[in-house]
């Protein structure tokens, strides 16, 4: 086995104290997607949207990586082939745990983006409607988050990696949001073996060759030990 492509979702950060989206009482039970995670919602009520991401940024700043993040960083450091990590998460817990090759397909809480000129810069802890872009000066700063209706980042590169994957691994994601939910089918089409890690089989669980049920802090360290033991 030469190349492992890993997709992570909110479930890997759940045990670090960051709430998932679709659990009972999760973020999408408390807020409407249309209000806080679409360009139209931002145009209607920018303060509501800024406040939502300010709160999430503050919460993420308090969180620390867990044993699941650490196991993936260790896999990247020690696996003799290539490990590519694609995350839907907007926290930076993968980077904090030492993962180096991380693609944030849904953006990052630590980033700000200018809606006028596309310039990106590190977000302050608190963003407010009308904040100016440091590059062009327009009052059009927004969180660098990919909202529903927008195109996720790094898609060409991600599909290239999926086409080359020997193993595709999906961790802590419910399989409800495309294009990420389509990655397993894409990897399979190119011949990859596939594994899902979740507390329960996801909406697309039947597409995986293997499913490991349990909390990521337990299942991932065990799996990484297994992969490293057989890859020497
Ligand atoms: P969801 O909240 O939809 O799904 C989280 C998944 O993690 C569920 O399938 C849980 O069963 C699983 N899970 C929870 N705790 C776990 C644990 N300790 N170990 C293993 N698995 C666990 O979150 P995502 O699938 O990441 O996008 O959501 C995808 C996208 O929808 C997000 O990136 C976000 C959201 O709307 C945007 O905002 C654009």
mmCIF file of C-alpha atoms in Angstrom, residues 49 110 146 223:
data_model
loop_
_atom_site.group_PDB
_atom_site.id
_atom_site.type_symbol
_atom_site.label_atom_id
_atom_site.label_comp_id
_atom_site.label_asym_id
_atom_site.label_seq_id
_atom_site.Cartn_x
_atom_site.Cartn_y
_atom_site.Cartn_z
ATOM 1 C CA UNK A 49 -23.366 35.242 10.782
ATOM 2 C CA UNK A 110 -8.627 31.203 11.497
ATOM 3 C CA UNK A 146 -17.164 27.681 2.412
ATOM 4 C CA UNK A 223 -5.983 1.232 13.512
#
